[in-house]
Amino acid sequence: MSSTSSNSIRNQLFIMMILEIAIWGAWQIKIFPYMGMLGFTPGQQAWIGSVFGIASLVGIFFSNNFADRHFSAERFVAFSHLIGGCALIATAFVTSFWPFFTFFLIYGLLYVPTISVTNSLAFANLKDPAKDFGFVRMGGTVGWIIVSWPFIFLLSADAGQQETRWIFIVAGILSFALAAFSLTLPHTPPRKDAEGMSGSAWLKAVKLLGIPYVLVLFVVTFIDSTIHNGYFVVIDGFLQSVGISANMSMVVSSIGQVAEIVAMLILGKVLLKLGWKWTLIIGIFGHAARFSIFAFFPELPWLIIAVQVLHGICYAFYFVTVYIFVDAVFPKDVRSSAQGLFNLLILGVGMVVASQLFPRLAAAYTTDSKVDYHSLFLIPTGLALAGIVILALFFRPPTRAPNCLGSLP
């Protein structure tokens, strides 16, 4: 593969990632306020919000055991986004619960496997994956950032249901664009020898929870993923409550993704200097700091905006560190399954629990259509502080930092 050809493919994959994650970013921030506009109950909102997490649980198995082995990656992505785009457009034009739930579920079940498949496609076609995948994956962060900008013009300052449904229309258009663009990507045939997530490998991964520091990390990751996903449930309504207009709330929220790029660039040096435990603690402390500022300083919109930068630290210093830790410390024969196990928490279980919990908390703290965000945000603040205490007292990893690799006993 020539250098020019290699760069061309890398740039194609970068664009693929921009579109892939922009589809998700288009609806994530505003879906819960939109469901409130449709009059859905907190329970109905919880189940619709859980769709993506449920699809993540299904998708983790599907993409590893079926999609990778039976379909060329680029055609699978094209088909999934074509039908998923249709489901998103349909979601924009229904206003009752069951049709909305059905169309959004179809989209989720088709979209989630493409997260893993696009990663596989990138690894299969990059000349030097270890060197280039970080650049390609950064396209996803860029996609999440830039998709917020069209809504400055598509929504008004106090956008209602008719305008806000554009979140699904834009996501659908992007889905169609990726379906077409996928057909221009390098042909990536099915991987008949794909490792998959065999039952024995999963069993070995689960048995690792019997090791104290793995169990501690698992418990705290569950706490942190619930807090992290809960942020997306309530952030749009909160930003509007402190005076940030409906057409700017997504842009404000995307400041966290900009900070994420910076945090990713410095993560390696932080890990080497501070080690696993303190890097993870800083990551979860970011949640505690952010939510406590939300709770105690809502009268300072400039501070609410500025503190969005902590999102980058929360994500990179905790979740990315977890992935690096598993790759550096866990035995090779269960490493893939262990990554899948933690993905179940981060992309699946945490999202489902957050989608079930936070709409009900918001409803419980609502009086005369006004949410008591002070009381609401004290709960994730407390959960984050509990996670910090658990890590500080009980997390004793076998190596201090990733420069001295070890393995489980």
mmCIF file of C-alpha atoms in Angstrom:
data_model
loop_
_atom_site.group_PDB
_atom_site.id
_atom_site.type_symbol
_atom_site.label_atom_id
_atom_site.label_comp_id
_atom_site.label_asym_id
_atom_site.label_seq_id
_atom_site.Cartn_x
_atom_site.Cartn_y
_atom_site.Cartn_z
ATOM 1 C CA MET A 1 0.000 0.000 0.000
ATOM 2 C CA SER A 2 1.521 3.334 -1.058
ATOM 3 C CA SER A 3 1.753 6.269 1.337
ATOM 4 C CA THR A 4 -0.761 8.266 -0.738
ATOM 5 C CA SER A 5 -3.219 5.378 -0.782
ATOM 6 C CA SER A 6 -2.747 4.825 2.952
ATOM 7 C CA ASN A 7 -3.473 8.473 3.737
ATOM 8 C CA SER A 8 -6.515 8.444 1.454
ATOM 9 C CA ILE A 9 -7.977 5.416 3.252
ATOM 10 C CA ARG A 10 -7.214 6.937 6.644
ATOM 11 C CA ASN A 11 -9.048 10.126 5.649
ATOM 12 C CA GLN A 12 -12.005 8.096 4.385
ATOM 13 C CA LEU A 13 -12.187 6.276 7.698
ATOM 14 C CA PHE A 14 -11.969 9.605 9.545
ATOM 15 C CA ILE A 15 -15.019 10.860 7.620
ATOM 16 C CA MET A 16 -16.787 7.573 8.330
ATOM 17 C CA MET A 17 -16.288 8.128 12.071
ATOM 18 C CA ILE A 18 -17.476 11.747 11.849
ATOM 19 C CA LEU A 19 -20.765 10.595 10.324
ATOM 20 C CA GLU A 20 -21.096 7.543 12.598
ATOM 21 C CA ILE A 21 -20.975 9.475 15.860
ATOM 22 C CA ALA A 22 -22.698 12.616 14.523
ATOM 23 C CA ILE A 23 -25.840 10.490 14.033
ATOM 24 C CA TRP A 24 -25.815 9.686 17.747
ATOM 25 C CA GLY A 25 -24.895 13.209 18.805
ATOM 26 C CA ALA A 26 -27.756 14.731 16.810
ATOM 27 C CA TRP A 27 -30.439 13.352 19.142
ATOM 28 C CA GLN A 28 -28.698 12.465 22.431
ATOM 29 C CA ILE A 29 -28.841 15.848 24.162
ATOM 30 C CA LYS A 30 -32.443 16.731 23.325
ATOM 31 C CA ILE A 31 -34.335 13.451 23.243
ATOM 32 C CA PHE A 32 -35.559 13.667 26.849
ATOM 33 C CA PRO A 33 -36.820 17.275 26.626
ATOM 34 C CA TYR A 34 -38.489 16.313 23.326
ATOM 35 C CA MET A 35 -40.285 13.383 24.941
ATOM 36 C CA GLY A 36 -41.515 15.781 27.621
ATOM 37 C CA MET A 37 -42.947 17.984 24.864
ATOM 38 C CA LEU A 38 -44.833 14.937 23.553
ATOM 39 C CA GLY A 39 -46.333 14.380 26.994
ATOM 40 C CA PHE A 40 -44.653 11.033 27.636
ATOM 41 C CA THR A 41 -44.688 9.926 31.277
ATOM 42 C CA PRO A 42 -41.403 9.526 33.189
ATOM 43 C CA GLY A 43 -41.804 5.751 32.841
ATOM 44 C CA GLN A 44 -42.293 5.980 29.079
ATOM 45 C CA GLN A 45 -39.305 8.323 28.789
ATOM 46 C CA ALA A 46 -37.263 5.854 30.819
ATOM 47 C CA TRP A 47 -38.031 2.967 28.465
ATOM 48 C CA ILE A 48 -37.340 4.973 25.325
ATOM 49 C CA GLY A 49 -34.134 6.251 26.872
ATOM 50 C CA SER A 50 -33.214 2.648 27.658
ATOM 51 C CA VAL A 51 -33.559 1.569 24.030
ATOM 52 C CA PHE A 52 -30.023 2.569 23.136
ATOM 53 C CA GLY A 53 -28.627 0.788 26.165
ATOM 54 C CA ILE A 54 -30.692 -2.338 25.498
ATOM 55 C CA ALA A 55 -29.532 -2.272 21.884
ATOM 56 C CA SER A 56 -25.963 -1.936 23.160
ATOM 57 C CA LEU A 57 -26.355 -5.136 25.162
ATOM 58 C CA VAL A 58 -27.723 -6.964 22.114
ATOM 59 C CA GLY A 59 -25.289 -5.299 19.737
ATOM 60 C CA ILE A 60 -22.158 -6.251 21.657
ATOM 61 C CA PHE A 61 -22.982 -9.921 21.100
ATOM 62 C CA PHE A 62 -24.440 -9.495 17.613
ATOM 63 C CA SER A 63 -21.565 -7.528 16.140
ATOM 64 C CA ASN A 64 -18.936 -9.933 17.484
ATOM 65 C CA ASN A 65 -20.687 -13.234 16.824
ATOM 66 C CA PHE A 66 -22.728 -12.595 13.689
ATOM 67 C CA ALA A 67 -22.125 -9.364 11.793
ATOM 68 C CA ASP A 68 -18.327 -9.693 11.653
ATOM 69 C CA ARG A 69 -18.572 -13.258 10.376
ATOM 70 C CA HIS A 70 -21.401 -13.087 7.832
ATOM 71 C CA PHE A 71 -21.323 -9.665 6.148
ATOM 72 C CA SER A 72 -18.727 -7.487 4.508
ATOM 73 C CA ALA A 73 -18.269 -4.602 6.918
ATOM 74 C CA GLU A 74 -18.979 -1.770 4.467
ATOM 75 C CA ARG A 75 -22.219 -3.360 3.203
ATOM 76 C CA PHE A 76 -23.415 -4.110 6.717
ATOM 77 C CA VAL A 77 -22.844 -0.457 7.672
ATOM 78 C CA ALA A 78 -24.606 0.714 4.501
ATOM 79 C CA PHE A 79 -27.667 -1.507 5.043
ATOM 80 C CA SER A 80 -27.928 -0.689 8.763
ATOM 81 C CA HIS A 81 -27.770 3.054 8.187
ATOM 82 C CA LEU A 82 -30.209 2.983 5.279
ATOM 83 C CA ILE A 83 -32.917 1.245 7.309
ATOM 84 C CA GLY A 84 -31.892 3.042 10.500
ATOM 85 C CA GLY A 85 -32.203 6.384 8.716
ATOM 86 C CA CYS A 86 -35.738 5.503 7.643
ATOM 87 C CA ALA A 87 -36.579 4.619 11.256
ATOM 88 C CA LEU A 88 -35.165 7.933 12.486
ATOM 89 C CA ILE A 89 -37.211 9.933 9.965
ATOM 90 C CA ALA A 90 -40.316 7.996 11.026
ATOM 91 C CA THR A 91 -39.527 8.738 14.685
ATOM 92 C CA ALA A 92 -39.614 12.459 13.904
ATOM 93 C CA PHE A 93 -43.200 12.273 12.647
ATOM 94 C CA VAL A 94 -44.925 10.174 15.309
ATOM 95 C CA THR A 95 -46.126 11.622 18.589
ATOM 96 C CA SER A 96 -47.620 8.680 20.507
ATOM 97 C CA PHE A 97 -45.590 6.332 22.670
ATOM 98 C CA TRP A 98 -45.793 2.939 20.962
ATOM 99 C CA PRO A 99 -45.013 4.072 17.403
ATOM 100 C CA PHE A 100 -42.194 6.265 18.742
ATOM 101 C CA PHE A 101 -40.792 3.424 20.833
ATOM 102 C CA THR A 102 -41.027 0.968 17.925
ATOM 103 C CA PHE A 103 -39.257 3.155 15.365
ATOM 104 C CA PHE A 104 -36.574 4.239 17.839
ATOM 105 C CA LEU A 105 -35.999 0.604 18.839
ATOM 106 C CA ILE A 106 -35.542 -0.377 15.171
ATOM 107 C CA TYR A 107 -32.999 2.403 14.787
ATOM 108 C CA GLY A 108 -31.153 1.421 17.967
ATOM 109 C CA LEU A 109 -30.950 -2.257 17.094
ATOM 110 C CA LEU A 110 -29.499 -1.397 13.675
ATOM 111 C CA TYR A 111 -27.215 1.422 14.745
ATOM 112 C CA VAL A 112 -25.462 -0.018 17.779
ATOM 113 C CA PRO A 113 -23.748 -2.947 15.994
ATOM 114 C CA THR A 114 -22.240 -0.460 13.545
ATOM 115 C CA ILE A 115 -20.192 1.063 16.377
ATOM 116 C CA SER A 116 -18.173 -2.139 16.654
ATOM 117 C CA VAL A 117 -18.260 -2.880 12.930
ATOM 118 C CA THR A 118 -16.867 0.544 11.968
ATOM 119 C CA ASN A 119 -14.044 -0.007 14.464
ATOM 120 C CA SER A 120 -13.347 -3.410 12.898
ATOM 121 C CA LEU A 121 -13.463 -1.902 9.417
ATOM 122 C CA ALA A 122 -10.926 0.728 10.424
ATOM 123 C CA PHE A 123 -8.526 -1.784 12.004
ATOM 124 C CA ALA A 124 -8.764 -4.027 8.935
ATOM 125 C CA ASN A 125 -7.811 -1.266 6.500
ATOM 126 C CA LEU A 126 -5.297 0.907 8.337
ATOM 127 C CA LYS A 127 -1.665 0.303 7.410
ATOM 128 C CA ASP A 128 -0.549 0.905 11.001
ATOM 129 C CA PRO A 129 -3.608 0.612 13.312
ATOM 130 C CA ALA A 130 -1.634 1.280 16.481
ATOM 131 C CA LYS A 131 -0.440 4.583 15.058
ATOM 132 C CA ASP A 132 -3.473 5.700 13.038
ATOM 133 C CA PHE A 133 -6.592 4.471 14.839
ATOM 134 C CA GLY A 134 -6.462 7.277 17.400
ATOM 135 C CA PHE A 135 -6.704 9.820 14.584
ATOM 136 C CA VAL A 136 -9.567 7.934 12.939
ATOM 137 C CA ARG A 137 -11.485 7.544 16.208
ATOM 138 C CA MET A 138 -11.065 11.256 16.933
ATOM 139 C CA GLY A 139 -13.337 11.775 13.934
ATOM 140 C CA GLY A 140 -16.172 10.573 16.162
ATOM 141 C CA THR A 141 -15.489 13.323 18.689
ATOM 142 C CA VAL A 142 -15.316 15.862 15.867
ATOM 143 C CA GLY A 143 -18.648 14.564 14.546
ATOM 144 C CA TRP A 144 -20.327 15.022 17.922
ATOM 145 C CA ILE A 145 -19.030 18.595 18.094
ATOM 146 C CA ILE A 146 -19.940 19.769 14.591
ATOM 147 C CA VAL A 147 -23.437 18.224 14.542
ATOM 148 C CA SER A 148 -24.509 20.651 17.265
ATOM 149 C CA TRP A 149 -23.943 23.714 15.079
ATOM 150 C CA PRO A 150 -26.774 23.308 12.527
ATOM 151 C CA PHE A 151 -29.272 23.447 15.386
ATOM 152 C CA ILE A 152 -28.360 27.076 16.059
ATOM 153 C CA PHE A 153 -30.267 27.795 12.838
ATOM 154 C CA LEU A 154 -32.793 24.937 12.826
ATOM 155 C CA LEU A 155 -34.129 25.718 16.307
ATOM 156 C CA SER A 156 -35.325 28.964 17.827
ATOM 157 C CA ALA A 157 -34.394 30.188 21.290
ATOM 158 C CA ASP A 158 -37.509 28.573 22.787
ATOM 159 C CA ALA A 159 -37.993 25.721 20.311
ATOM 160 C CA GLY A 160 -41.104 23.586 20.722
ATOM 161 C CA GLN A 161 -41.999 20.094 19.552
ATOM 162 C CA GLN A 162 -42.341 20.908 15.844
ATOM 163 C CA GLU A 163 -38.848 22.402 15.677
ATOM 164 C CA THR A 164 -37.126 19.997 18.048
ATOM 165 C CA ARG A 165 -38.105 16.980 15.963
ATOM 166 C CA TRP A 166 -35.335 18.151 13.619
ATOM 167 C CA ILE A 167 -32.939 16.212 15.863
ATOM 168 C CA PHE A 168 -34.247 12.991 14.295
ATOM 169 C CA ILE A 169 -34.500 14.408 10.785
ATOM 170 C CA VAL A 170 -30.866 15.570 10.883
ATOM 171 C CA ALA A 171 -29.802 12.203 12.344
ATOM 172 C CA GLY A 172 -31.738 10.433 9.571
ATOM 173 C CA ILE A 173 -30.109 12.537 6.846
ATOM 174 C CA LEU A 174 -26.676 11.788 8.293
ATOM 175 C CA SER A 175 -27.572 8.099 8.424
ATOM 176 C CA PHE A 176 -28.458 8.128 4.718
ATOM 177 C CA ALA A 177 -25.209 9.985 3.982
ATOM 178 C CA LEU A 178 -23.179 7.339 5.797
ATOM 179 C CA ALA A 179 -25.086 4.537 4.063
ATOM 180 C CA ALA A 180 -24.041 5.974 0.694
ATOM 181 C CA PHE A 181 -20.499 6.843 1.812
ATOM 182 C CA SER A 182 -19.950 3.322 3.185
ATOM 183 C CA LEU A 183 -20.181 1.903 -0.329
ATOM 184 C CA THR A 184 -17.058 3.910 -1.259
ATOM 185 C CA LEU A 185 -15.017 2.375 1.573
ATOM 186 C CA PRO A 186 -12.515 -0.442 0.951
ATOM 187 C CA HIS A 187 -14.129 -3.848 0.642
ATOM 188 C CA THR A 188 -13.784 -5.599 3.995
ATOM 189 C CA PRO A 189 -14.984 -9.217 3.708
ATOM 190 C CA PRO A 190 -16.516 -11.205 6.587
ATOM 191 C CA ARG A 191 -14.001 -12.411 9.142
ATOM 192 C CA LYS A 192 -14.660 -16.140 9.300
ATOM 193 C CA ASP A 193 -11.951 -16.447 11.935
ATOM 194 C CA ALA A 194 -13.343 -13.653 14.135
ATOM 195 C CA GLU A 195 -12.685 -14.393 17.763
ATOM 196 C CA GLY A 196 -16.168 -13.544 18.944
ATOM 197 C CA MET A 197 -17.414 -13.752 22.491
ATOM 198 C CA SER A 198 -17.594 -17.461 23.194
ATOM 199 C CA GLY A 199 -19.377 -18.707 26.256
ATOM 200 C CA SER A 200 -16.155 -20.002 27.818
ATOM 201 C CA ALA A 201 -14.389 -16.667 27.272
ATOM 202 C CA TRP A 202 -17.288 -14.797 28.845
ATOM 203 C CA LEU A 203 -17.292 -17.206 31.780
ATOM 204 C CA LYS A 204 -13.573 -16.634 32.316
ATOM 205 C CA ALA A 205 -14.102 -12.858 32.165
ATOM 206 C CA VAL A 206 -16.930 -13.018 34.716
ATOM 207 C CA LYS A 207 -14.822 -15.204 37.009
ATOM 208 C CA LEU A 208 -12.259 -12.395 37.113
ATOM 209 C CA LEU A 209 -14.745 -10.524 39.304
ATOM 210 C CA GLY A 210 -13.623 -12.838 42.084
ATOM 211 C CA ILE A 211 -10.338 -10.915 42.161
ATOM 212 C CA PRO A 212 -10.815 -7.963 44.571
ATOM 213 C CA TYR A 213 -9.388 -5.135 42.471
ATOM 214 C CA VAL A 214 -11.328 -6.275 39.369
ATOM 215 C CA LEU A 215 -14.553 -6.349 41.385
ATOM 216 C CA VAL A 216 -13.835 -2.879 42.795
ATOM 217 C CA LEU A 217 -13.184 -1.489 39.313
ATOM 218 C CA PHE A 218 -16.352 -3.154 38.027
ATOM 219 C CA VAL A 219 -18.521 -1.667 40.804
ATOM 220 C CA VAL A 220 -17.088 1.838 40.428
ATOM 221 C CA THR A 221 -17.386 1.671 36.634
ATOM 222 C CA PHE A 222 -21.072 0.847 37.061
ATOM 223 C CA ILE A 223 -21.477 3.895 39.319
ATOM 224 C CA ASP A 224 -19.534 6.149 36.968
ATOM 225 C CA SER A 225 -21.319 4.961 33.817
ATOM 226 C CA THR A 226 -24.696 5.607 35.469
ATOM 227 C CA ILE A 227 -23.629 9.144 36.394
ATOM 228 C CA HIS A 228 -22.099 9.743 32.963
ATOM 229 C CA ASN A 229 -25.214 8.655 31.082
ATOM 230 C CA GLY A 230 -27.476 10.473 33.542
ATOM 231 C CA TYR A 231 -25.772 13.720 32.555
ATOM 232 C CA PHE A 232 -27.180 13.381 29.031
ATOM 233 C CA VAL A 233 -30.689 12.762 30.388
ATOM 234 C CA VAL A 234 -30.922 16.053 32.294
ATOM 235 C CA ILE A 235 -28.379 18.448 30.797
ATOM 236 C CA ASP A 236 -30.523 20.078 28.106
ATOM 237 C CA GLY A 237 -33.364 20.949 30.469
ATOM 238 C CA PHE A 238 -30.906 22.250 33.056
ATOM 239 C CA LEU A 239 -29.013 24.450 30.612
ATOM 240 C CA GLN A 240 -32.252 26.019 29.460
ATOM 241 C CA SER A 241 -33.293 26.567 33.089
ATOM 242 C CA VAL A 242 -30.189 28.721 33.689
ATOM 243 C CA GLY A 243 -30.847 30.913 30.654
ATOM 244 C CA ILE A 244 -29.120 29.127 27.783
ATOM 245 C CA SER A 245 -31.415 29.081 24.753
ATOM 246 C CA ALA A 246 -32.729 25.874 23.185
ATOM 247 C CA ASN A 247 -30.745 26.446 19.983
ATOM 248 C CA MET A 248 -27.458 26.901 21.893
ATOM 249 C CA SER A 249 -27.666 24.143 24.503
ATOM 250 C CA MET A 250 -26.154 21.488 22.220
ATOM 251 C CA VAL A 251 -23.245 23.779 21.336
ATOM 252 C CA VAL A 252 -22.586 24.478 25.021
ATOM 253 C CA SER A 253 -22.697 20.780 25.819
ATOM 254 C CA SER A 254 -20.261 20.025 22.981
ATOM 255 C CA ILE A 255 -17.557 22.028 24.796
ATOM 256 C CA GLY A 256 -17.014 18.804 26.716
ATOM 257 C CA GLN A 257 -16.113 16.957 23.506
ATOM 258 C CA VAL A 258 -13.576 19.654 22.593
ATOM 259 C CA ALA A 259 -12.007 19.188 26.021
ATOM 260 C CA GLU A 260 -12.091 15.425 25.444
ATOM 261 C CA ILE A 261 -9.648 15.796 22.550
ATOM 262 C CA VAL A 262 -7.208 17.691 24.779
ATOM 263 C CA ALA A 263 -7.649 15.206 27.640
ATOM 264 C CA MET A 264 -6.905 12.299 25.298
ATOM 265 C CA LEU A 265 -3.671 13.972 24.191
ATOM 266 C CA ILE A 266 -2.351 14.272 27.756
ATOM 267 C CA LEU A 267 -3.810 11.020 29.157
ATOM 268 C CA GLY A 268 -0.700 8.930 28.483
ATOM 269 C CA LYS A 269 1.584 11.278 30.412
ATOM 270 C CA VAL A 270 -0.912 11.551 33.270
ATOM 271 C CA LEU A 271 -1.140 7.762 33.537
ATOM 272 C CA LEU A 272 2.615 7.374 33.653
ATOM 273 C CA LYS A 273 3.015 10.065 36.295
ATOM 274 C CA LEU A 274 0.014 9.371 38.553
ATOM 275 C CA GLY A 275 -0.711 5.699 37.898
ATOM 276 C CA TRP A 276 -3.999 3.837 37.506
ATOM 277 C CA LYS A 277 -5.693 4.696 40.804
ATOM 278 C CA TRP A 278 -5.225 8.450 40.839
ATOM 279 C CA THR A 279 -6.000 8.877 37.158
ATOM 280 C CA LEU A 280 -9.298 7.035 37.689
ATOM 281 C CA ILE A 281 -10.022 9.111 40.804
ATOM 282 C CA ILE A 282 -9.450 12.356 38.892
ATOM 283 C CA GLY A 283 -11.827 11.094 36.193
ATOM 284 C CA ILE A 284 -14.689 10.393 38.577
ATOM 285 C CA PHE A 285 -13.909 13.526 40.619
ATOM 286 C CA GLY A 286 -14.687 15.476 37.441
ATOM 287 C CA HIS A 287 -18.285 14.276 37.750
ATOM 288 C CA ALA A 288 -18.474 15.244 41.410
ATOM 289 C CA ALA A 289 -17.094 18.721 40.668
ATOM 290 C CA ARG A 290 -19.342 19.285 37.662
ATOM 291 C CA PHE A 291 -22.574 18.191 39.332
ATOM 292 C CA SER A 292 -21.811 20.075 42.550
ATOM 293 C CA ILE A 293 -21.277 23.276 40.559
ATOM 294 C CA PHE A 294 -24.575 22.623 38.771
ATOM 295 C CA ALA A 295 -26.246 22.203 42.182
ATOM 296 C CA PHE A 296 -24.770 25.200 44.008
ATOM 297 C CA PHE A 297 -24.062 27.819 41.321
ATOM 298 C CA PRO A 298 -26.965 27.808 38.829
ATOM 299 C CA GLU A 299 -27.080 31.607 39.015
ATOM 300 C CA LEU A 300 -23.687 31.792 37.265
ATOM 301 C CA PRO A 301 -24.305 30.731 33.633
ATOM 302 C CA TRP A 302 -20.706 31.529 32.679
ATOM 303 C CA LEU A 303 -19.482 29.007 35.270
ATOM 304 C CA ILE A 304 -22.016 26.401 34.117
ATOM 305 C CA ILE A 305 -20.675 26.826 30.577
ATOM 306 C CA ALA A 306 -17.022 26.772 31.642
ATOM 307 C CA VAL A 307 -17.400 23.624 33.728
ATOM 308 C CA GLN A 308 -18.474 21.673 30.655
ATOM 309 C CA VAL A 309 -14.758 21.196 29.969
ATOM 310 C CA LEU A 310 -14.723 18.663 32.808
ATOM 311 C CA HIS A 311 -16.600 16.250 30.548
ATOM 312 C CA GLY A 312 -13.368 15.570 28.664
ATOM 313 C CA ILE A 313 -11.577 14.676 31.886
ATOM 314 C CA CYS A 314 -14.509 12.543 33.061
ATOM 315 C CA TYR A 315 -14.488 10.493 29.871
ATOM 316 C CA ALA A 316 -10.787 10.202 29.086
ATOM 317 C CA PHE A 317 -9.409 9.872 32.603
ATOM 318 C CA TYR A 318 -11.965 7.272 33.654
ATOM 319 C CA PHE A 319 -13.438 5.282 30.759
ATOM 320 C CA VAL A 320 -10.447 5.341 28.421
ATOM 321 C CA THR A 321 -8.201 4.502 31.370
ATOM 322 C CA VAL A 322 -10.388 1.480 32.125
ATOM 323 C CA TYR A 323 -9.948 0.234 28.539
ATOM 324 C CA ILE A 324 -6.180 0.763 28.721
ATOM 325 C CA PHE A 325 -6.036 -0.959 32.109
ATOM 326 C CA VAL A 326 -7.847 -4.048 30.791
ATOM 327 C CA ASP A 327 -5.562 -4.193 27.762
ATOM 328 C CA ALA A 328 -2.391 -3.770 29.829
ATOM 329 C CA VAL A 329 -3.164 -5.958 32.835
ATOM 330 C CA PHE A 330 -5.625 -8.703 31.875
ATOM 331 C CA PRO A 331 -4.446 -12.047 30.393
ATOM 332 C CA LYS A 332 -4.550 -12.196 26.604
ATOM 333 C CA ASP A 333 -6.960 -15.130 26.439
ATOM 334 C CA VAL A 334 -9.750 -13.176 28.193
ATOM 335 C CA ARG A 335 -8.795 -9.615 27.240
ATOM 336 C CA SER A 336 -11.398 -9.270 24.474
ATOM 337 C CA SER A 337 -14.166 -10.666 26.648
ATOM 338 C CA ALA A 338 -13.109 -8.492 29.572
ATOM 339 C CA GLN A 339 -13.326 -5.410 27.332
ATOM 340 C CA GLY A 340 -16.794 -6.594 26.333
ATOM 341 C CA LEU A 341 -17.742 -7.043 29.983
ATOM 342 C CA PHE A 342 -16.814 -3.460 30.824
ATOM 343 C CA ASN A 343 -18.513 -2.279 27.629
ATOM 344 C CA LEU A 344 -21.681 -3.899 28.952
ATOM 345 C CA LEU A 345 -21.462 -1.501 31.869
ATOM 346 C CA ILE A 346 -20.443 1.636 30.000
ATOM 347 C CA LEU A 347 -22.593 1.390 26.861
ATOM 348 C CA GLY A 348 -25.349 -0.912 28.115
ATOM 349 C CA VAL A 349 -26.152 -1.309 31.791
ATOM 350 C CA GLY A 350 -25.121 2.203 32.792
ATOM 351 C CA MET A 351 -27.230 3.735 30.042
ATOM 352 C CA VAL A 352 -30.277 1.612 30.912
ATOM 353 C CA VAL A 353 -30.042 2.383 34.641
ATOM 354 C CA ALA A 354 -29.497 6.102 33.995
ATOM 355 C CA SER A 355 -32.455 6.221 31.596
ATOM 356 C CA GLN A 356 -34.657 4.510 34.174
ATOM 357 C CA LEU A 357 -33.410 6.502 37.164
ATOM 358 C CA PHE A 358 -32.910 10.099 36.081
ATOM 359 C CA PRO A 359 -36.328 10.792 34.457
ATOM 360 C CA ARG A 360 -37.970 9.522 37.636
ATOM 361 C CA LEU A 361 -35.665 11.652 39.803
ATOM 362 C CA ALA A 362 -36.481 14.700 37.686
ATOM 363 C CA ALA A 363 -40.207 13.988 38.066
ATOM 364 C CA ALA A 364 -39.855 13.459 41.814
ATOM 365 C CA TYR A 365 -38.112 16.812 42.209
ATOM 366 C CA THR A 366 -40.535 18.740 39.992
ATOM 367 C CA THR A 367 -43.067 21.105 41.554
ATOM 368 C CA ASP A 368 -45.365 23.310 39.468
ATOM 369 C CA SER A 369 -43.394 22.384 36.316
ATOM 370 C CA LYS A 370 -40.138 23.564 37.888
ATOM 371 C CA VAL A 371 -37.347 21.062 38.564
ATOM 372 C CA ASP A 372 -35.405 21.371 41.819
ATOM 373 C CA TYR A 373 -32.036 20.826 40.172
ATOM 374 C CA HIS A 374 -30.173 21.548 43.408
ATOM 375 C CA SER A 375 -31.616 18.460 45.098
ATOM 376 C CA LEU A 376 -31.442 16.412 41.895
ATOM 377 C CA PHE A 377 -27.745 17.061 41.275
ATOM 378 C CA LEU A 378 -26.773 16.233 44.843
ATOM 379 C CA ILE A 379 -27.546 12.581 44.053
ATOM 380 C CA PRO A 380 -24.978 12.070 41.240
ATOM 381 C CA THR A 381 -22.538 14.204 43.249
ATOM 382 C CA GLY A 382 -22.920 11.828 46.183
ATOM 383 C CA LEU A 383 -22.583 8.776 43.940
ATOM 384 C CA ALA A 384 -19.381 10.161 42.443
ATOM 385 C CA LEU A 385 -17.930 10.856 45.892
ATOM 386 C CA ALA A 386 -18.819 7.319 46.959
ATOM 387 C CA GLY A 387 -16.967 6.005 43.895
ATOM 388 C CA ILE A 388 -13.905 8.061 44.833
ATOM 389 C CA VAL A 389 -13.904 6.655 48.382
ATOM 390 C CA ILE A 390 -14.231 3.069 47.102
ATOM 391 C CA LEU A 391 -11.341 3.542 44.674
ATOM 392 C CA ALA A 392 -9.133 5.254 47.248
ATOM 393 C CA LEU A 393 -9.673 2.617 49.923
ATOM 394 C CA PHE A 394 -10.079 -0.649 48.038
ATOM 395 C CA PHE A 395 -8.590 -0.435 44.525
ATOM 396 C CA ARG A 396 -5.161 -2.050 44.617
ATOM 397 C CA PRO A 397 -4.096 -2.846 41.038
ATOM 398 C CA PRO A 398 -1.180 -5.233 40.425
ATOM 399 C CA THR A 399 0.848 -2.538 38.630
ATOM 400 C CA ARG A 400 1.131 1.156 39.396
ATOM 401 C CA ALA A 401 0.979 2.423 35.826
ATOM 402 C CA PRO A 402 0.849 1.119 32.221
ATOM 403 C CA ASN A 403 4.614 1.284 31.692
ATOM 404 C CA CYS A 404 5.096 -1.810 33.853
ATOM 405 C CA LEU A 405 2.695 -4.376 32.429
ATOM 406 C CA GLY A 406 1.538 -7.224 34.520
ATOM 407 C CA SER A 407 -1.058 -9.972 34.465
ATOM 408 C CA LEU A 408 -3.695 -11.299 36.760
ATOM 409 C CA PRO A 409 -2.677 -14.090 39.092
#
